[in-house]
Amino acid sequence: MRKGIGIRKRVMVTGGAGFLGSHLCKKLLELGHEVLCVDNYFTGTRDNIIELLDEPHFETLRHDVTQPLSVEVDEIYNLACPASPIHYQYDPVQTTRTCVHGAINMLDVAKRVGAKIMQASTSEVYGDPDVHPQPESYRGNVNPIGPRACYDEGKRCAETLFFDYYRQHDLKIRVARIFNTYGPNMHPHDGRVVSNFVMQALRGEAITIYGDGTQTRSFCYVDDLVDGFNALMNAPDDVTGPINLGNPGEFTIRELADMAIAMTGSDSKLTFEALPEDDPLQRKPDISKAKKLLGWEPKVPLEEGLQHTIDYFRQMVD
Ligand code: NAD
Ligand code: UDP
């Protein structure tokens, strides 16, 4: 399974103990690489990577990316940043610092050692979009002073930094714009809609719909996304992105609630709460670029991915 010395790449995953990072670390080890997981454990947990800790080619480092770092690696996936609105709004200044200083520090590592670096950007760079579905050419509709701005503008600035290091220092960069992704290893209390609805349904609690539930999102299963990360990292160097990675299937939040109830066999009722400020009304990726340049598109339908997610959360409730 493992590749021999010389072929094995040294790969750093920042935010490696988080939801997406933990799946990515596992995949990279399966592919035969050496993995350094860097995390400050703000929203991530060692439980997410516990099965990897005995792997001889897996290493962890407790480190905050807002501080400089010196490591020798061939590739960097920069995922460190809280992704759930309740977590990134808990300390908004730190969120901007993580996005911006974190990007500078990791780009400086890449520059010093000549590593290839991928940024986990987000569909939030499109804000509350007035173009639908969102292609990469759309420049977005972000409120720069609202409660989501620490994350949205932080991620936009990180993209700017990636392209400036690319132009100014000739770095090998990749920028992935990730749309809502879900699956096992999401934190059960991180406040995102899939984990909230599944946990509430499993516990027989009221399902909290914010607004009237007609807002839409497109949900990508984590395994598909990680395949997309790999395809992007291994693409030719002129494929810098930004490139949308997500599942174009579009669902209302009300539809998701109904699915969570039906698939868990729950008798939970719906409860309607205020829509958070600046909550985007619709979101769906245009993935033509990913299909054409990476030959990638998601394969896992929502119902199948939700079943895996329900199975994961059920162990916590039982
Ligand atoms: P997550 O909160 O589960 O993981 C983020 C990880 O980063 C955690 O392990 C956390 O402890 C770590 N972290 C946070 N601040 C840090 C810092 N200053 N230094 C070091 N580590 C730090 O979130 P996730 O869903 O796994 O998201 C990973 C990345 O993907 C984030 O950059 C996020 O913005 C991006 N993203 C995710 C989604 C999604 O739907 N999951 C969508 C768009 C973008
Ligand atoms: N949402 C909801 N109930 C919840 C959590 C979220 O109705 O318990 C809504 C939220 O208002 C938003 C959508 O679900 O319209 C997706 O929210 P999430 O926090 O998962 O991601 P994001 O808003 O960043 O896309």
Tab-separated table of N, CA and C in Angstrom, residues 134-275:
chain	number	residue	atom	x	y	z
A	134	GLN	N	-23.463	30.022	-8.429
A	134	GLN	CA	-22.304	30.909	-8.370
A	134	GLN	C	-21.114	30.326	-9.148
A	135	PRO	N	-20.691	31.029	-10.232
A	135	PRO	CA	-19.446	30.634	-10.908
A	135	PRO	C	-18.270	31.360	-10.233
A	136	GLU	N	-17.050	30.901	-10.500
A	136	GLU	CA	-15.878	31.507	-9.866
A	136	GLU	C	-15.697	32.959	-10.288
A	137	SER	N	-16.223	33.322	-11.473
A	137	SER	CA	-16.045	34.694	-11.967
A	137	SER	C	-16.909	35.700	-11.199
A	138	TYR	N	-17.905	35.220	-10.442
A	138	TYR	CA	-18.769	36.120	-9.681
A	138	TYR	C	-17.990	36.696	-8.493
A	139	ARG	N	-18.055	38.042	-8.349
A	139	ARG	CA	-17.201	38.664	-7.328
A	139	ARG	C	-17.868	38.817	-5.969
A	140	GLY	N	-19.129	38.479	-5.881
A	140	GLY	CA	-19.732	38.356	-4.568
A	140	GLY	C	-20.483	39.573	-4.064
A	141	ASN	N	-21.223	39.343	-2.993
A	141	ASN	CA	-22.048	40.375	-2.361
A	141	ASN	C	-21.909	40.207	-0.855
A	142	VAL	N	-20.761	40.691	-0.349
A	142	VAL	CA	-20.432	40.499	1.071
A	142	VAL	C	-20.607	41.810	1.823
A	143	ASN	N	-21.249	41.729	2.987
A	143	ASN	CA	-21.330	42.900	3.871
A	143	ASN	C	-20.011	42.978	4.651
A	144	PRO	N	-19.198	44.029	4.426
A	144	PRO	CA	-17.874	44.048	5.061
A	144	PRO	C	-17.898	44.375	6.551
A	145	ILE	N	-19.063	44.797	7.074
A	145	ILE	CA	-19.087	45.179	8.498
A	145	ILE	C	-20.096	44.348	9.306
A	146	GLY	N	-20.626	43.289	8.720
A	146	GLY	CA	-21.620	42.464	9.423
A	146	GLY	C	-20.960	41.390	10.282
A	147	PRO	N	-21.789	40.597	10.979
A	147	PRO	CA	-21.247	39.571	11.882
A	147	PRO	C	-20.520	38.427	11.171
A	148	ARG	N	-20.782	38.231	9.863
A	148	ARG	CA	-20.090	37.160	9.142
A	148	ARG	C	-18.807	37.656	8.486
A	149	ALA	N	-18.572	38.985	8.558
A	149	ALA	CA	-17.475	39.574	7.788
A	149	ALA	C	-16.103	39.090	8.244
A	150	CYS	N	-15.946	38.799	9.555
A	150	CYS	CA	-14.624	38.347	10.033
A	150	CYS	C	-14.180	37.127	9.227
A	151	TYR	N	-15.118	36.276	8.898
A	151	TYR	CA	-14.823	35.043	8.155
A	151	TYR	C	-14.803	35.329	6.655
A	152	ASP	N	-15.883	35.977	6.148
A	152	ASP	CA	-16.005	36.184	4.699
A	152	ASP	C	-14.859	37.055	4.172
A	153	GLU	N	-14.643	38.186	4.855
A	153	GLU	CA	-13.584	39.096	4.397
A	153	GLU	C	-12.203	38.532	4.713
A	154	GLY	N	-12.109	37.791	5.833
A	154	GLY	CA	-10.835	37.136	6.152
A	154	GLY	C	-10.445	36.164	5.051
A	155	LYS	N	-11.421	35.383	4.599
A	155	LYS	CA	-11.154	34.401	3.544
A	155	LYS	C	-10.890	35.095	2.203
A	156	ARG	N	-11.573	36.210	1.966
A	156	ARG	CA	-11.318	36.954	0.715
A	156	ARG	C	-9.880	37.494	0.737
A	157	CYS	N	-9.476	38.039	1.877
A	157	CYS	CA	-8.116	38.577	1.977
A	157	CYS	C	-7.092	37.454	1.820
A	158	ALA	N	-7.397	36.276	2.378
A	158	ALA	CA	-6.476	35.138	2.221
A	158	ALA	C	-6.309	34.807	0.736
A	159	GLU	N	-7.405	34.840	-0.014
A	159	GLU	CA	-7.296	34.584	-1.469
A	159	GLU	C	-6.383	35.630	-2.121
A	160	THR	N	-6.570	36.893	-1.708
A	160	THR	CA	-5.717	37.969	-2.249
A	160	THR	C	-4.251	37.642	-1.988
A	161	LEU	N	-3.953	37.246	-0.749
A	161	LEU	CA	-2.566	36.933	-0.386
A	161	LEU	C	-2.021	35.781	-1.225
A	162	PHE	N	-2.841	34.755	-1.440
A	162	PHE	CA	-2.382	33.621	-2.249
A	162	PHE	C	-2.003	34.098	-3.654
A	163	PHE	N	-2.845	34.930	-4.242
A	163	PHE	CA	-2.547	35.375	-5.611
A	163	PHE	C	-1.401	36.379	-5.650
A	164	ASP	N	-1.212	37.145	-4.572
A	164	ASP	CA	-0.058	38.050	-4.547
A	164	ASP	C	1.252	37.276	-4.381
A	165	TYR	N	1.259	36.238	-3.552
A	165	TYR	CA	2.475	35.407	-3.426
A	165	TYR	C	2.750	34.683	-4.755
A	166	TYR	N	1.679	34.314	-5.442
A	166	TYR	CA	1.824	33.635	-6.746
A	166	TYR	C	2.476	34.582	-7.756
A	167	ARG	N	1.942	35.823	-7.810
A	167	ARG	CA	2.487	36.775	-8.798
A	167	ARG	C	3.852	37.292	-8.374
A	168	GLN	N	3.997	37.600	-7.080
A	168	GLN	CA	5.215	38.272	-6.605
A	168	GLN	C	6.358	37.291	-6.361
A	169	HIS	N	6.020	36.069	-5.894
A	169	HIS	CA	7.078	35.135	-5.488
A	169	HIS	C	7.037	33.824	-6.277
A	170	ASP	N	6.146	33.768	-7.270
A	170	ASP	CA	6.137	32.590	-8.139
A	170	ASP	C	5.798	31.306	-7.393
A	171	LEU	N	4.966	31.402	-6.359
A	171	LEU	CA	4.605	30.214	-5.578
A	171	LEU	C	3.641	29.313	-6.348
A	172	LYS	N	3.679	28.025	-6.044
A	172	LYS	CA	2.693	27.097	-6.625
A	172	LYS	C	1.475	27.092	-5.709
A	173	ILE	N	0.403	27.739	-6.155
A	173	ILE	CA	-0.778	27.850	-5.283
A	173	ILE	C	-1.992	27.131	-5.875
A	174	ARG	N	-2.912	26.795	-4.958
A	174	ARG	CA	-4.224	26.244	-5.324
A	174	ARG	C	-5.238	26.907	-4.393
A	175	VAL	N	-6.351	27.373	-4.929
A	175	VAL	CA	-7.404	27.946	-4.080
A	175	VAL	C	-8.715	27.212	-4.361
A	176	ALA	N	-9.211	26.509	-3.322
A	176	ALA	CA	-10.489	25.780	-3.438
A	176	ALA	C	-11.575	26.584	-2.739
A	177	ARG	N	-12.666	26.857	-3.440
A	177	ARG	CA	-13.822	27.492	-2.787
A	177	ARG	C	-14.810	26.388	-2.423
A	178	ILE	N	-14.829	26.069	-1.132
A	178	ILE	CA	-15.607	24.923	-0.646
A	178	ILE	C	-17.033	25.360	-0.322
A	179	PHE	N	-17.994	24.596	-0.816
A	179	PHE	CA	-19.401	24.815	-0.454
A	179	PHE	C	-19.768	23.846	0.684
A	180	ASN	N	-20.879	24.124	1.368
A	180	ASN	CA	-21.281	23.366	2.571
A	180	ASN	C	-20.991	21.877	2.440
A	181	THR	N	-20.162	21.383	3.338
A	181	THR	CA	-19.774	19.968	3.332
A	181	THR	C	-20.155	19.354	4.683
A	182	TYR	N	-20.510	18.086	4.658
A	182	TYR	CA	-21.001	17.437	5.881
A	182	TYR	C	-20.493	16.006	5.923
A	183	GLY	N	-20.608	15.378	7.112
A	183	GLY	CA	-20.221	13.975	7.238
A	183	GLY	C	-19.753	13.671	8.643
A	184	PRO	N	-19.308	12.420	8.866
A	184	PRO	CA	-18.758	12.045	10.165
A	184	PRO	C	-17.601	12.967	10.561
A	185	ASN	N	-17.369	13.104	11.862
A	185	ASN	CA	-16.331	13.966	12.458
A	185	ASN	C	-16.729	15.439	12.528
A	186	MET	N	-17.943	15.781	12.049
A	186	MET	CA	-18.414	17.144	12.351
A	186	MET	C	-18.622	17.185	13.856
A	187	HIS	N	-18.347	18.313	14.462
A	187	HIS	CA	-18.570	18.436	15.898
A	187	HIS	C	-20.080	18.435	16.164
A	188	PRO	N	-20.557	17.585	17.104
A	188	PRO	CA	-22.012	17.501	17.300
A	188	PRO	C	-22.643	18.818	17.746
A	189	HIS	N	-21.847	19.695	18.342
A	189	HIS	CA	-22.422	20.962	18.817
A	189	HIS	C	-21.850	22.154	18.064
A	190	ASP	N	-21.391	21.952	16.855
A	190	ASP	CA	-20.740	23.099	16.203
A	190	ASP	C	-21.729	24.038	15.538
A	191	GLY	N	-23.007	23.703	15.595
A	191	GLY	CA	-24.031	24.682	15.208
A	191	GLY	C	-24.370	24.670	13.731
A	192	ARG	N	-23.645	23.884	12.924
A	192	ARG	CA	-23.991	23.863	11.502
A	192	ARG	C	-25.258	23.052	11.292
A	193	VAL	N	-25.896	23.306	10.158
A	193	VAL	CA	-27.260	22.822	10.009
A	193	VAL	C	-27.361	21.297	9.987
A	194	VAL	N	-26.447	20.613	9.308
A	194	VAL	CA	-26.583	19.154	9.213
A	194	VAL	C	-26.395	18.517	10.592
A	195	SER	N	-25.325	18.924	11.307
A	195	SER	CA	-25.099	18.329	12.636
A	195	SER	C	-26.235	18.702	13.585
A	196	ASN	N	-26.694	19.952	13.549
A	196	ASN	CA	-27.815	20.345	14.422
A	196	ASN	C	-29.049	19.494	14.167
A	197	PHE	N	-29.463	19.406	12.903
A	197	PHE	CA	-30.721	18.708	12.593
A	197	PHE	C	-30.630	17.218	12.936
A	198	VAL	N	-29.490	16.597	12.599
A	198	VAL	CA	-29.370	15.156	12.863
A	198	VAL	C	-29.350	14.901	14.370
A	199	MET	N	-28.581	15.689	15.118
A	199	MET	CA	-28.541	15.507	16.578
A	199	MET	C	-29.916	15.754	17.187
A	200	GLN	N	-30.590	16.817	16.746
A	200	GLN	CA	-31.920	17.123	17.295
A	200	GLN	C	-32.905	15.993	16.983
A	201	ALA	N	-32.847	15.500	15.743
A	201	ALA	CA	-33.774	14.428	15.354
A	201	ALA	C	-33.492	13.162	16.163
A	202	LEU	N	-32.213	12.826	16.343
A	202	LEU	CA	-31.873	11.606	17.085
A	202	LEU	C	-32.298	11.706	18.550
A	203	ARG	N	-32.279	12.922	19.080
A	203	ARG	CA	-32.647	13.098	20.501
A	203	ARG	C	-34.133	13.384	20.689
A	204	GLY	N	-34.862	13.472	19.563
A	204	GLY	CA	-36.295	13.774	19.653
A	204	GLY	C	-36.566	15.214	20.076
A	205	GLU	N	-35.561	16.089	19.888
A	205	GLU	CA	-35.741	17.504	20.249
A	205	GLU	C	-36.315	18.262	19.055
A	206	ALA	N	-36.808	19.486	19.321
A	206	ALA	CA	-37.343	20.305	18.235
A	206	ALA	C	-36.232	20.646	17.237
A	207	ILE	N	-36.578	20.602	15.950
A	207	ILE	CA	-35.624	20.941	14.884
A	207	ILE	C	-35.685	22.457	14.692
A	208	THR	N	-34.543	23.114	14.895
A	208	THR	CA	-34.515	24.586	14.882
A	208	THR	C	-34.304	25.124	13.471
A	209	ILE	N	-35.385	25.569	12.841
A	209	ILE	CA	-35.251	26.172	11.505
A	209	ILE	C	-35.131	27.679	11.685
A	210	TYR	N	-34.066	28.239	11.150
A	210	TYR	CA	-33.887	29.692	11.228
A	210	TYR	C	-34.580	30.321	10.013
A	211	GLY	N	-35.427	31.330	10.267
A	211	GLY	CA	-36.216	31.920	9.184
A	211	GLY	C	-37.355	30.971	8.853
A	212	ASP	N	-37.820	31.024	7.592
A	212	ASP	CA	-38.960	30.167	7.233
A	212	ASP	C	-38.509	28.861	6.575
A	213	GLY	N	-37.192	28.674	6.455
A	213	GLY	CA	-36.678	27.410	5.922
A	213	GLY	C	-36.668	27.348	4.394
A	214	THR	N	-36.964	28.481	3.733
A	214	THR	CA	-36.946	28.454	2.264
A	214	THR	C	-35.552	28.784	1.708
A	215	GLN	N	-34.633	29.227	2.594
A	215	GLN	CA	-33.270	29.468	2.100
A	215	GLN	C	-32.660	28.136	1.659
A	216	THR	N	-31.761	28.201	0.674
A	216	THR	CA	-31.206	26.946	0.133
A	216	THR	C	-29.706	26.829	0.404
A	217	ARG	N	-29.262	25.573	0.430
A	217	ARG	CA	-27.844	25.248	0.474
A	217	ARG	C	-27.636	23.999	-0.385
A	218	SER	N	-26.375	23.778	-0.778
A	218	SER	CA	-25.991	22.590	-1.546
A	218	SER	C	-25.018	21.823	-0.679
A	219	PHE	N	-25.273	20.558	-0.430
A	219	PHE	CA	-24.501	19.809	0.568
A	219	PHE	C	-23.639	18.750	-0.093
A	220	CYS	N	-22.328	18.832	0.189
A	220	CYS	CA	-21.364	17.901	-0.400
A	220	CYS	C	-20.899	16.921	0.674
A	221	TYR	N	-20.856	15.634	0.333
A	221	TYR	CA	-20.361	14.647	1.306
A	221	TYR	C	-18.837	14.740	1.375
A	222	VAL	N	-18.306	14.563	2.595
A	222	VAL	CA	-16.886	14.825	2.842
A	222	VAL	C	-15.947	13.997	1.954
A	223	ASP	N	-16.280	12.741	1.672
A	223	ASP	CA	-15.374	11.915	0.846
A	223	ASP	C	-15.209	12.510	-0.550
A	224	ASP	N	-16.306	13.023	-1.099
A	224	ASP	CA	-16.226	13.672	-2.413
A	224	ASP	C	-15.313	14.893	-2.350
A	225	LEU	N	-15.474	15.673	-1.281
A	225	LEU	CA	-14.670	16.897	-1.181
A	225	LEU	C	-13.181	16.573	-1.095
A	226	VAL	N	-12.838	15.573	-0.275
A	226	VAL	CA	-11.424	15.212	-0.113
A	226	VAL	C	-10.842	14.736	-1.450
A	227	ASP	N	-11.637	14.012	-2.245
A	227	ASP	CA	-11.170	13.644	-3.594
A	227	ASP	C	-10.916	14.896	-4.428
A	228	GLY	N	-11.770	15.886	-4.265
A	228	GLY	CA	-11.593	17.151	-4.985
A	228	GLY	C	-10.316	17.869	-4.567
A	229	PHE	N	-10.030	17.857	-3.256
A	229	PHE	CA	-8.774	18.464	-2.754
A	229	PHE	C	-7.576	17.811	-3.448
A	230	ASN	N	-7.592	16.473	-3.482
A	230	ASN	CA	-6.460	15.755	-4.082
A	230	ASN	C	-6.333	16.049	-5.563
A	231	ALA	N	-7.481	16.075	-6.244
A	231	ALA	CA	-7.438	16.354	-7.685
A	231	ALA	C	-6.854	17.748	-7.932
A	232	LEU	N	-7.232	18.695	-7.089
A	232	LEU	CA	-6.737	20.065	-7.270
A	232	LEU	C	-5.244	20.152	-6.964
A	233	MET	N	-4.830	19.529	-5.859
A	233	MET	CA	-3.404	19.597	-5.498
A	233	MET	C	-2.542	18.955	-6.585
A	234	ASN	N	-3.048	17.882	-7.210
A	234	ASN	CA	-2.251	17.152	-8.204
A	234	ASN	C	-2.449	17.643	-9.637
A	235	ALA	N	-3.243	18.688	-9.793
A	235	ALA	CA	-3.470	19.249	-11.134
A	235	ALA	C	-2.213	19.997	-11.608
A	236	PRO	N	-2.101	20.240	-12.914
A	236	PRO	CA	-0.953	21.012	-13.402
A	236	PRO	C	-0.875	22.381	-12.718
A	237	ASP	N	0.357	22.931	-12.626
A	237	ASP	CA	0.552	24.137	-11.822
A	237	ASP	C	-0.187	25.371	-12.344
A	238	ASP	N	-0.614	25.353	-13.611
A	238	ASP	CA	-1.377	26.527	-14.066
A	238	ASP	C	-2.836	26.480	-13.589
A	239	VAL	N	-3.234	25.359	-12.984
A	239	VAL	CA	-4.586	25.280	-12.415
A	239	VAL	C	-4.525	25.798	-10.970
A	240	THR	N	-4.519	27.092	-10.831
A	240	THR	CA	-4.403	27.701	-9.499
A	240	THR	C	-5.758	27.787	-8.817
A	241	GLY	N	-6.861	27.735	-9.578
A	241	GLY	CA	-8.155	28.134	-9.065
A	241	GLY	C	-8.226	29.657	-9.118
A	242	PRO	N	-9.157	30.304	-8.402
A	242	PRO	CA	-10.086	29.659	-7.496
A	242	PRO	C	-11.030	28.710	-8.229
A	243	ILE	N	-11.341	27.611	-7.540
A	243	ILE	CA	-12.184	26.603	-8.158
A	243	ILE	C	-13.234	26.134	-7.152
A	244	ASN	N	-14.490	26.145	-7.578
A	244	ASN	CA	-15.578	25.713	-6.697
A	244	ASN	C	-15.535	24.208	-6.495
A	245	LEU	N	-15.618	23.774	-5.233
A	245	LEU	CA	-15.772	22.353	-4.915
A	245	LEU	C	-17.025	22.217	-4.062
A	246	GLY	N	-18.003	21.520	-4.586
A	246	GLY	CA	-19.251	21.349	-3.846
A	246	GLY	C	-20.185	20.502	-4.662
A	247	ASN	N	-21.315	20.164	-4.048
A	247	ASN	CA	-22.321	19.358	-4.751
A	247	ASN	C	-23.437	20.286	-5.220
A	248	PRO	N	-23.703	20.324	-6.519
A	248	PRO	CA	-24.700	21.285	-7.017
A	248	PRO	C	-26.156	20.953	-6.659
A	249	GLY	N	-26.414	19.803	-6.073
A	249	GLY	CA	-27.791	19.512	-5.632
A	249	GLY	C	-28.221	20.585	-4.639
A	250	GLU	N	-29.378	21.200	-4.880
A	250	GLU	CA	-29.788	22.339	-4.035
A	250	GLU	C	-31.049	21.965	-3.246
A	251	PHE	N	-31.028	22.219	-1.946
A	251	PHE	CA	-32.152	21.849	-1.076
A	251	PHE	C	-32.534	23.028	-0.194
A	252	THR	N	-33.825	23.161	0.092
A	252	THR	CA	-34.204	24.158	1.099
A	252	THR	C	-33.876	23.567	2.469
A	253	ILE	N	-33.735	24.466	3.430
A	253	ILE	CA	-33.432	24.021	4.798
A	253	ILE	C	-34.622	23.228	5.348
A	254	ARG	N	-35.808	23.590	4.930
A	254	ARG	CA	-37.011	22.846	5.335
A	254	ARG	C	-36.947	21.399	4.808
A	255	GLU	N	-36.511	21.256	3.544
A	255	GLU	CA	-36.386	19.896	2.975
A	255	GLU	C	-35.375	19.067	3.772
A	256	LEU	N	-34.268	19.713	4.144
A	256	LEU	CA	-33.244	18.996	4.919
A	256	LEU	C	-33.823	18.544	6.264
A	257	ALA	N	-34.599	19.413	6.898
A	257	ALA	CA	-35.213	19.063	8.191
A	257	ALA	C	-36.133	17.851	8.018
A	258	ASP	N	-36.939	17.870	6.965
A	258	ASP	CA	-37.864	16.749	6.728
A	258	ASP	C	-37.088	15.443	6.501
A	259	MET	N	-35.965	15.540	5.769
A	259	MET	CA	-35.156	14.336	5.519
A	259	MET	C	-34.557	13.807	6.816
A	260	ALA	N	-34.051	14.724	7.644
A	260	ALA	CA	-33.424	14.292	8.911
A	260	ALA	C	-34.453	13.569	9.777
A	261	ILE	N	-35.681	14.097	9.821
A	261	ILE	CA	-36.729	13.473	10.639
A	261	ILE	C	-37.091	12.098	10.067
A	262	ALA	N	-37.312	12.056	8.738
A	262	ALA	CA	-37.739	10.792	8.117
A	262	ALA	C	-36.648	9.723	8.245
A	263	MET	N	-35.397	10.111	8.005
A	263	MET	CA	-34.330	9.103	7.970
A	263	MET	C	-33.925	8.601	9.355
A	264	THR	N	-34.215	9.384	10.386
A	264	THR	CA	-33.893	8.915	11.741
A	264	THR	C	-35.101	8.244	12.388
A	265	GLY	N	-36.266	8.343	11.713
A	265	GLY	CA	-37.487	7.787	12.296
A	265	GLY	C	-37.895	8.556	13.549
A	266	SER	N	-37.610	9.855	13.553
A	266	SER	CA	-37.832	10.680	14.753
A	266	SER	C	-39.250	11.249	14.797
A	267	ASP	N	-39.709	11.584	16.011
A	267	ASP	CA	-40.990	12.292	16.083
A	267	ASP	C	-40.774	13.767	16.426
A	268	SER	N	-39.576	14.285	16.143
A	268	SER	CA	-39.270	15.704	16.388
A	268	SER	C	-40.211	16.605	15.611
A	269	LYS	N	-40.545	17.743	16.219
A	269	LYS	CA	-41.366	18.755	15.544
A	269	LYS	C	-40.442	19.891	15.088
A	270	LEU	N	-40.940	20.702	14.164
A	270	LEU	CA	-40.150	21.850	13.696
A	270	LEU	C	-40.442	23.053	14.583
A	271	THR	N	-39.394	23.855	14.837
A	271	THR	CA	-39.614	25.131	15.512
A	271	THR	C	-38.901	26.202	14.691
A	272	PHE	N	-39.523	27.360	14.562
A	272	PHE	CA	-38.971	28.401	13.685
A	272	PHE	C	-38.373	29.517	14.535
A	273	GLU	N	-37.105	29.853	14.250
A	273	GLU	CA	-36.409	30.899	15.009
A	273	GLU	C	-35.965	31.987	14.037
A	274	ALA	N	-35.477	33.109	14.598
A	274	ALA	CA	-35.097	34.245	13.752
A	274	ALA	C	-33.946	33.858	12.811
A	275	LEU	N	-33.999	34.377	11.590
A	275	LEU	CA	-32.911	34.151	10.630
A	275	LEU	C	-31.724	35.026	11.053
